[in-house]
mmCIF file of C-alpha atoms in Angstrom:
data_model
loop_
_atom_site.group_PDB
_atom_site.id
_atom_site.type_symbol
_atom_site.label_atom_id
_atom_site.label_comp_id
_atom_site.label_asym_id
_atom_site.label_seq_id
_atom_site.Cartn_x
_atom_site.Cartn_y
_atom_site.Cartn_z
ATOM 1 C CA UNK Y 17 -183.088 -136.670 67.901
ATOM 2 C CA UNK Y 18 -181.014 -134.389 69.755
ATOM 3 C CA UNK Y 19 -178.117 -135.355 71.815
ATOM 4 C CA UNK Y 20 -177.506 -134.248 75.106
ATOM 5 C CA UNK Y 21 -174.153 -134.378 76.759
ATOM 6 C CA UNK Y 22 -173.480 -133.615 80.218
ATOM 7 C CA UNK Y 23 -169.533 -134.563 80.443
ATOM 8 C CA UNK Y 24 -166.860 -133.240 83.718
ATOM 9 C CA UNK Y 25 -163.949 -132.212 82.968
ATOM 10 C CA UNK Y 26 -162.475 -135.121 85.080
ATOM 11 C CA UNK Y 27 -163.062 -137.298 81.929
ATOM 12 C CA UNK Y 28 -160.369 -135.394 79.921
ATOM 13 C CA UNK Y 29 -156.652 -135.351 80.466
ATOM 14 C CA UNK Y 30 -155.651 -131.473 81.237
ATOM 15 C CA UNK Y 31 -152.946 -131.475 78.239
ATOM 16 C CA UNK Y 32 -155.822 -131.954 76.036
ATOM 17 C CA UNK Y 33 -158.651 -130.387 77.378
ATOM 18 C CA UNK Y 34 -158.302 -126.896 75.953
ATOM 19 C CA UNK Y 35 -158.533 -128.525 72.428
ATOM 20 C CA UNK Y 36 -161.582 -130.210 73.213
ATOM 21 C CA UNK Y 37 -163.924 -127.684 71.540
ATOM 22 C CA UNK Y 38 -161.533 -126.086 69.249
ATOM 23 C CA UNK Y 39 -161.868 -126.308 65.702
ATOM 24 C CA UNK Y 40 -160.000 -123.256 64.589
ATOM 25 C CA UNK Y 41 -157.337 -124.790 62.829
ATOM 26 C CA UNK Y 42 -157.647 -127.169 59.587
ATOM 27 C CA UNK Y 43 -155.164 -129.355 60.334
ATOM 28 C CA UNK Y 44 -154.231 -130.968 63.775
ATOM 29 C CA UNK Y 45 -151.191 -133.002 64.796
ATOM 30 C CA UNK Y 46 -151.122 -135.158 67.391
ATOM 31 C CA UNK Y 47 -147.811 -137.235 68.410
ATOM 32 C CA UNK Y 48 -145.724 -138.506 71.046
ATOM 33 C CA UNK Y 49 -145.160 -141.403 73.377
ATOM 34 C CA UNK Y 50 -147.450 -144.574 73.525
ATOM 35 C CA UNK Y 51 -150.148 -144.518 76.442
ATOM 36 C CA UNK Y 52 -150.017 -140.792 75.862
ATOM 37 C CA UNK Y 53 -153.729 -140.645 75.504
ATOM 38 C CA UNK Y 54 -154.055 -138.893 72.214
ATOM 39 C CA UNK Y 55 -155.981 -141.354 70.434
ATOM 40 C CA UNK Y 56 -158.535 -141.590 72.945
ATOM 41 C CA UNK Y 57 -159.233 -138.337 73.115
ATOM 42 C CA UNK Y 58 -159.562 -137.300 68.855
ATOM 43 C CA UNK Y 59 -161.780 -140.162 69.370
ATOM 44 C CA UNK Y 60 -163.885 -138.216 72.507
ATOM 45 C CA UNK Y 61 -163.434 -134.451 70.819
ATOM 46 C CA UNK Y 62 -164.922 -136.402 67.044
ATOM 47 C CA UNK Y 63 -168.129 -137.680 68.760
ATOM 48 C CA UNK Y 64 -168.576 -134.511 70.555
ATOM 49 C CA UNK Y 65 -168.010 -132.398 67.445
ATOM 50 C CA UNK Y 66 -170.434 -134.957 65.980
ATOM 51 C CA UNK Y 67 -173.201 -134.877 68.614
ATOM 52 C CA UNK Y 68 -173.129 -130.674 68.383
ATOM 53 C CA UNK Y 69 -174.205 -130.705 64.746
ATOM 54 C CA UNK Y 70 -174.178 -133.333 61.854
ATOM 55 C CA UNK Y 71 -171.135 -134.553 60.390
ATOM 56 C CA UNK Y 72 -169.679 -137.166 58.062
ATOM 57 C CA UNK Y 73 -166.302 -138.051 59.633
ATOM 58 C CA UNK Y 74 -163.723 -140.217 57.766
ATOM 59 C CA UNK Y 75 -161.584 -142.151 60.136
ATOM 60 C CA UNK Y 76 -158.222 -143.618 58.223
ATOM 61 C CA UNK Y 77 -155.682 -146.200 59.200
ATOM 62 C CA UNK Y 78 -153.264 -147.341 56.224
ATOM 63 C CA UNK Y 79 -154.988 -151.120 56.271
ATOM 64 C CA UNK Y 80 -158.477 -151.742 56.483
ATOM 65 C CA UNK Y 81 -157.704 -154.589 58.427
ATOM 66 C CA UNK Y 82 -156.554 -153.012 61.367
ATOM 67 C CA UNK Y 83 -159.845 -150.981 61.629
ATOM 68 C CA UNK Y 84 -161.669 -152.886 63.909
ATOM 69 C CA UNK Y 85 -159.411 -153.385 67.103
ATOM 70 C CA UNK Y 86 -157.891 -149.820 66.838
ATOM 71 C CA UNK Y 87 -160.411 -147.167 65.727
ATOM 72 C CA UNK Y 88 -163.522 -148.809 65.095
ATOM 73 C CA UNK Y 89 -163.771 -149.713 68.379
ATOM 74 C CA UNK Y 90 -162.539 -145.971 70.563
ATOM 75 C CA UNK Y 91 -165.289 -144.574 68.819
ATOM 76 C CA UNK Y 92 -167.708 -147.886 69.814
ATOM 77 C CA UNK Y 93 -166.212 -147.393 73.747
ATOM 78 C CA UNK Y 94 -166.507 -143.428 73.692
ATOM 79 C CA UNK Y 95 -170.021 -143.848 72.880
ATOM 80 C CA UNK Y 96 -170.760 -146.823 75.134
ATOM 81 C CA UNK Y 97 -169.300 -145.057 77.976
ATOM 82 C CA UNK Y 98 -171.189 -141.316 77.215
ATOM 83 C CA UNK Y 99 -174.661 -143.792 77.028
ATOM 84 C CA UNK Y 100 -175.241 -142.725 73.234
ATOM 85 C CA UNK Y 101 -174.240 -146.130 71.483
ATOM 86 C CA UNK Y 102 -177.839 -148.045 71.818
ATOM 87 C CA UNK Y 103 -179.183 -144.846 70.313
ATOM 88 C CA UNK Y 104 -176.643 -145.703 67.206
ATOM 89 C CA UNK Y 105 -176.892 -147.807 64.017
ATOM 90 C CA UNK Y 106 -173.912 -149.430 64.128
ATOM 91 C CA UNK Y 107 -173.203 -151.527 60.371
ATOM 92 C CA UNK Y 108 -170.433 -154.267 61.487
ATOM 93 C CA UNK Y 109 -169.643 -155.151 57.828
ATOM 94 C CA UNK Y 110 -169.068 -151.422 56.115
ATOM 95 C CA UNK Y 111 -167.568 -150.184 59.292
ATOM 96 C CA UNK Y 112 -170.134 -147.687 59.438
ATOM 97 C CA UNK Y 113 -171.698 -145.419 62.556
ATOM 98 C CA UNK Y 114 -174.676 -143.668 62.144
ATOM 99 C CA UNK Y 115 -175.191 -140.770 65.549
ATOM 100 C CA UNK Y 116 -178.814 -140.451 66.365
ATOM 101 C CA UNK Y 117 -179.186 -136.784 64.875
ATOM 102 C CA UNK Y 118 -177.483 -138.429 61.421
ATOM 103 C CA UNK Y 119 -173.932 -137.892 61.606
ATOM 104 C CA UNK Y 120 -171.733 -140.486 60.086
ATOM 105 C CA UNK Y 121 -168.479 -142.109 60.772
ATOM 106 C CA UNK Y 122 -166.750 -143.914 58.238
ATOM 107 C CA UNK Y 123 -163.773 -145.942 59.008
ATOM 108 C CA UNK Y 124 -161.594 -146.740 55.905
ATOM 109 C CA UNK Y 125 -158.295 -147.893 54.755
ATOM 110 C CA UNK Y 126 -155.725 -146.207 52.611
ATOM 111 C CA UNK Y 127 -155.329 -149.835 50.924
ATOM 112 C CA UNK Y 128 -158.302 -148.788 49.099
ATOM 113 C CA UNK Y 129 -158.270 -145.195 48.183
ATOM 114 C CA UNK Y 130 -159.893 -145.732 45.052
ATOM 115 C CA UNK Y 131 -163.484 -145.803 47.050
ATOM 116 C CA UNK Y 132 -162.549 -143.269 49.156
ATOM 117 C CA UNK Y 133 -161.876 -140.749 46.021
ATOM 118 C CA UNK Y 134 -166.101 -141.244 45.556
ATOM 119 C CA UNK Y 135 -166.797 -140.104 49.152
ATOM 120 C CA UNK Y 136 -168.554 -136.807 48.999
ATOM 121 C CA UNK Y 137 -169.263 -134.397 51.597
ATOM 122 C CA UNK Y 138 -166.608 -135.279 54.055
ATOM 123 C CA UNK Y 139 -166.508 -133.048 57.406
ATOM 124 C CA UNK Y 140 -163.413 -134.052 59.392
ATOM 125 C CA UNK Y 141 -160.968 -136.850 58.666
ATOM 126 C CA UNK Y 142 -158.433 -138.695 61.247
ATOM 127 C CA UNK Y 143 -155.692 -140.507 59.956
ATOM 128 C CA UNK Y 144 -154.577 -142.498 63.324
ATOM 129 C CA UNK Y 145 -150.781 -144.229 62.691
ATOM 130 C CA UNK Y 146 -149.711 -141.145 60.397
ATOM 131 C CA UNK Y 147 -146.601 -142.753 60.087
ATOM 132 C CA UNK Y 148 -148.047 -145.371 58.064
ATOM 133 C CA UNK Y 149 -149.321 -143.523 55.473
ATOM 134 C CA UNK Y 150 -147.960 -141.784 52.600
ATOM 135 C CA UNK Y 151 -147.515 -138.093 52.058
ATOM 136 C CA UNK Y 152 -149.257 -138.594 48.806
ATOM 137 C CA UNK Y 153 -152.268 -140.668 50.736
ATOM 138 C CA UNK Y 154 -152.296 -137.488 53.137
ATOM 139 C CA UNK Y 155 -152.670 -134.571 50.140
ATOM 140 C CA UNK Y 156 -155.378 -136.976 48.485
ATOM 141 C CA UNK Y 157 -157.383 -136.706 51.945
ATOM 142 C CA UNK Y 158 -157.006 -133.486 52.320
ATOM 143 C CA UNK Y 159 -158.609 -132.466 48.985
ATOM 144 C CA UNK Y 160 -161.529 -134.569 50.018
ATOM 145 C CA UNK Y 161 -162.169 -132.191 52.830
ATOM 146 C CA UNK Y 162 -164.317 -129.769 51.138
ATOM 147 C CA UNK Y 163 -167.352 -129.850 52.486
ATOM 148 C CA UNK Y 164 -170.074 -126.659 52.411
ATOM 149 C CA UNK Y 165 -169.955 -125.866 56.406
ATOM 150 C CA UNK Y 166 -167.843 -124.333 58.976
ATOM 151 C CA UNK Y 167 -164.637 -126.100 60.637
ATOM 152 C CA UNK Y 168 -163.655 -129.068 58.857
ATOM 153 C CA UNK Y 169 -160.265 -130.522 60.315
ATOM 154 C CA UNK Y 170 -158.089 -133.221 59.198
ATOM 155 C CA UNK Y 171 -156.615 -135.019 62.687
ATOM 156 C CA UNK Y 172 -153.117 -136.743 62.065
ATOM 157 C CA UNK Y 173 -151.884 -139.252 65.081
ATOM 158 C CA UNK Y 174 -148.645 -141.106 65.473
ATOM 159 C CA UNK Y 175 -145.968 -142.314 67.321
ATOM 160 C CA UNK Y 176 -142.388 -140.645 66.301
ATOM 161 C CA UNK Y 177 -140.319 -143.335 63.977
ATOM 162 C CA UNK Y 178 -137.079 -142.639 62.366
ATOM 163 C CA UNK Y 179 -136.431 -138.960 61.075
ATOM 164 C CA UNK Y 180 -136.936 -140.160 57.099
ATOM 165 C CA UNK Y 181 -140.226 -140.699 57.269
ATOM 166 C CA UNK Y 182 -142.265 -137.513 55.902
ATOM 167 C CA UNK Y 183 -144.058 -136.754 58.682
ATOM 168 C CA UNK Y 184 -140.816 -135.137 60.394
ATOM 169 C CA UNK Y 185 -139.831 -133.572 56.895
ATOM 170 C CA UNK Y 186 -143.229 -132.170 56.866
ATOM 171 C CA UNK Y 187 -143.592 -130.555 60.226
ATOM 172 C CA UNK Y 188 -140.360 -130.755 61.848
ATOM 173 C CA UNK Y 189 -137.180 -130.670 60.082
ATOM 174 C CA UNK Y 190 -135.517 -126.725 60.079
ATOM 175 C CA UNK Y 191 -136.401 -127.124 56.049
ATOM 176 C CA UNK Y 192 -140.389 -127.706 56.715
ATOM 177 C CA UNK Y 193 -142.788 -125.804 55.177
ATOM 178 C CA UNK Y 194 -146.720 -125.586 56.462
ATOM 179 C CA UNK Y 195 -149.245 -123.632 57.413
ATOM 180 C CA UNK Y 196 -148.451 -122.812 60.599
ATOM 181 C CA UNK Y 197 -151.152 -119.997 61.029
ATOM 182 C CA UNK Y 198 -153.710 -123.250 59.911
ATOM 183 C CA UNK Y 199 -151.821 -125.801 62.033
ATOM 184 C CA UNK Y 200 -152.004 -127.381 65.788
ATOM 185 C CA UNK Y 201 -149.064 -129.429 66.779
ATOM 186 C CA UNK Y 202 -149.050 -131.402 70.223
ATOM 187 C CA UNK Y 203 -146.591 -133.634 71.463
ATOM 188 C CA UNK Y 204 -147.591 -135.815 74.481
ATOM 189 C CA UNK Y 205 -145.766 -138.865 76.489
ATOM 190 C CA UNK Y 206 -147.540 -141.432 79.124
ATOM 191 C CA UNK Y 207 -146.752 -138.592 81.639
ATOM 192 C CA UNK Y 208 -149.776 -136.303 80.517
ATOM 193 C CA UNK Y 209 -151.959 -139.398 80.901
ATOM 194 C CA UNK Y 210 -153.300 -139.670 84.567
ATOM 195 C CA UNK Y 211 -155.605 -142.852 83.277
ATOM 196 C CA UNK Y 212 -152.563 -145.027 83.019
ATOM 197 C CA UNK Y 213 -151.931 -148.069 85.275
ATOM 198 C CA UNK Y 214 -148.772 -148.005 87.420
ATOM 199 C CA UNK Y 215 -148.025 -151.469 86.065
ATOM 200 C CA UNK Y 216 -147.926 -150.094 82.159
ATOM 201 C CA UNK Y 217 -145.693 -146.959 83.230
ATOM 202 C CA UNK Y 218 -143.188 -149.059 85.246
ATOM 203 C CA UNK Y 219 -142.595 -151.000 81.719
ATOM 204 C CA UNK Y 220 -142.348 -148.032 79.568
ATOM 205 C CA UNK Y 221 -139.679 -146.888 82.276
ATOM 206 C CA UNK Y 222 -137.883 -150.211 82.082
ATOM 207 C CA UNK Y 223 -137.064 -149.654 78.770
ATOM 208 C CA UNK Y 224 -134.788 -146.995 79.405
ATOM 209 C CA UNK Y 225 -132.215 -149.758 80.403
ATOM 210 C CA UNK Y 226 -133.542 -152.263 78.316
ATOM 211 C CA UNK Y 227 -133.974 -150.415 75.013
ATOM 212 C CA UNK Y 228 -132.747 -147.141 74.938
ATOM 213 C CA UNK Y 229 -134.144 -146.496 71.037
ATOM 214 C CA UNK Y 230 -137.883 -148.589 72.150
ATOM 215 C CA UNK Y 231 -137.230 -145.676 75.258
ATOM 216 C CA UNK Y 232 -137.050 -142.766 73.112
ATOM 217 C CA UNK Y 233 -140.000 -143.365 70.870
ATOM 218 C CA UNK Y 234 -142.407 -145.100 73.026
ATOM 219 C CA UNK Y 235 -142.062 -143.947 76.453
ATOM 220 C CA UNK Y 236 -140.247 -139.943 75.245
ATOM 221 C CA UNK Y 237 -142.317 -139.783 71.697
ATOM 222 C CA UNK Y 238 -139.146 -138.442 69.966
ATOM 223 C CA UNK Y 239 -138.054 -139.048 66.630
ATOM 224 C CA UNK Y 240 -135.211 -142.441 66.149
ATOM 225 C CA UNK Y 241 -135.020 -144.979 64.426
ATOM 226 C CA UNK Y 242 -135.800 -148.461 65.262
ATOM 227 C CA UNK Y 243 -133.382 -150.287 62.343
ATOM 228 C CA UNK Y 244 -129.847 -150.372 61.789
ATOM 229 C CA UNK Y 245 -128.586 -149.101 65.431
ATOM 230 C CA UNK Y 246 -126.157 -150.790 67.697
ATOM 231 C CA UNK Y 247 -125.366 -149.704 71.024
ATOM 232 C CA UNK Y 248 -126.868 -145.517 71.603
ATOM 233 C CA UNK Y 249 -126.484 -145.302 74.890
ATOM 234 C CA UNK Y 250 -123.102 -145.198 75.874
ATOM 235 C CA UNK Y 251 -121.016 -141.909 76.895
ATOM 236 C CA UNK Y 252 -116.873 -141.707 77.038
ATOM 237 C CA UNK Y 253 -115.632 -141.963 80.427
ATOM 238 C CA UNK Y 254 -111.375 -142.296 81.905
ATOM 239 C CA UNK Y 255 -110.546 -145.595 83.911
ATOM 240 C CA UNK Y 256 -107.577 -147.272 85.167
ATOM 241 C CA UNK Y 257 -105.756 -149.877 83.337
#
């Protein structure tokens, strides 16, 4: 069955929408502030990318567990909402998708990588929460992506954490060494998200007096550290005795 999409640009945040269709680069990285958006749309540029010509997409978190309420279910609500999920087989127990012209999404956890070492023919991959994972759990995926067709990607999302965690010694330290010919990298806050209730914005906001550090990484999507701090934002200042 072929699947016929007839989407408006309106759907898309404008940061994003130039990536929408490309597929030029092997690996993509996503991070930045929370209610930035950029989960929601790997989640809309996999199923298009799926509904164009089969795939077998792997989608990752580091615990199976958390599959269901985070993943699982942007891929379930980008396919409600585009009118393509009753024409799905959707397997509840294997986390398992089935597109109507045969694509696949899998949705797996890192906790166990042993059955994910027997997954063949793997198209695209999306770890979501980087952060979580290991650099060694990353370099396993990515020698799983080798299947026989044109533009396979491996996705990698995540909020910013503390400066020690690989992620920033892989792409962003002044020491990091990557393809950067073979590489997207697109940082995003809640202010590139015009979906975003006023409500959740004014608390993101609040946080800059509230938690400076909670400020940074949530609402700014920069790299600090969320343990061991005291006081951060305070500057020098003369006064009278």
């Amino acid at each position: 069955m072929n699947i016929q999409l007839n989407l408006k640009k309106s759907l898309f945040n404008e940061v994003y929408f130039p990536r929408l269709m490309d597929y030029n680069n092997r690996y993509e990285v996503y991070y930045g502030g929370a209610g930035s958006g950029k989960s929601v749309f790997i989640a809309q540029k996999l199923v298009i990318k799926a509904c164009k010509t089969k795939r077998k997409v792997l989608v990752i978190r580091k615990f199976a567990t958390t599959l269901k309420d985070s993943v699982f279910q942007l891929i379930i609500d980008t396919l409600k909402k585009w009118k393509i999920y009753e024409h799905c087989k959707i397997n509840l127990s294997t986390y398992t998708i089935v597109l109507p012209n045969e694509s696949v999404f899998l949705f797996k956890g890192m906790d166990d990588s042993e059955k994910i070492k027997s997954i063949t023919d793997v198209t695209d991959i999306w770890c979501e929460e980087g952060t979580e994972l290991s650099e060694d759990d990353f370099t396993q995926l990515d020698l799983r992506l080798r299947a026989s067709v044109d533009f396979l990607q491996l996705i990698i999302s995540f909020n910013p954490v503390s400066k020690v965690n690989w992620v920033y010694k892989r792409w962003f330290s002044e020491a990091a060494v990557y393809d950067k010919a073979n590489t997207t990298i697109l940082h995003t806050t809640y202010k590139d998200n015009r979906f975003l209730p006023d409500s959740y914005i004014k608390a993101l906001e609040e946080k800059a007096k509230t938690n400076f550090i909670y400020y940074r990484i949530y609402a700014l999507g920069e790299f600090a550290s969320l343990d061991k701090l005291v006081y951060t934002n305070w500057r020098v200042e003369e006064f009278n005795h």
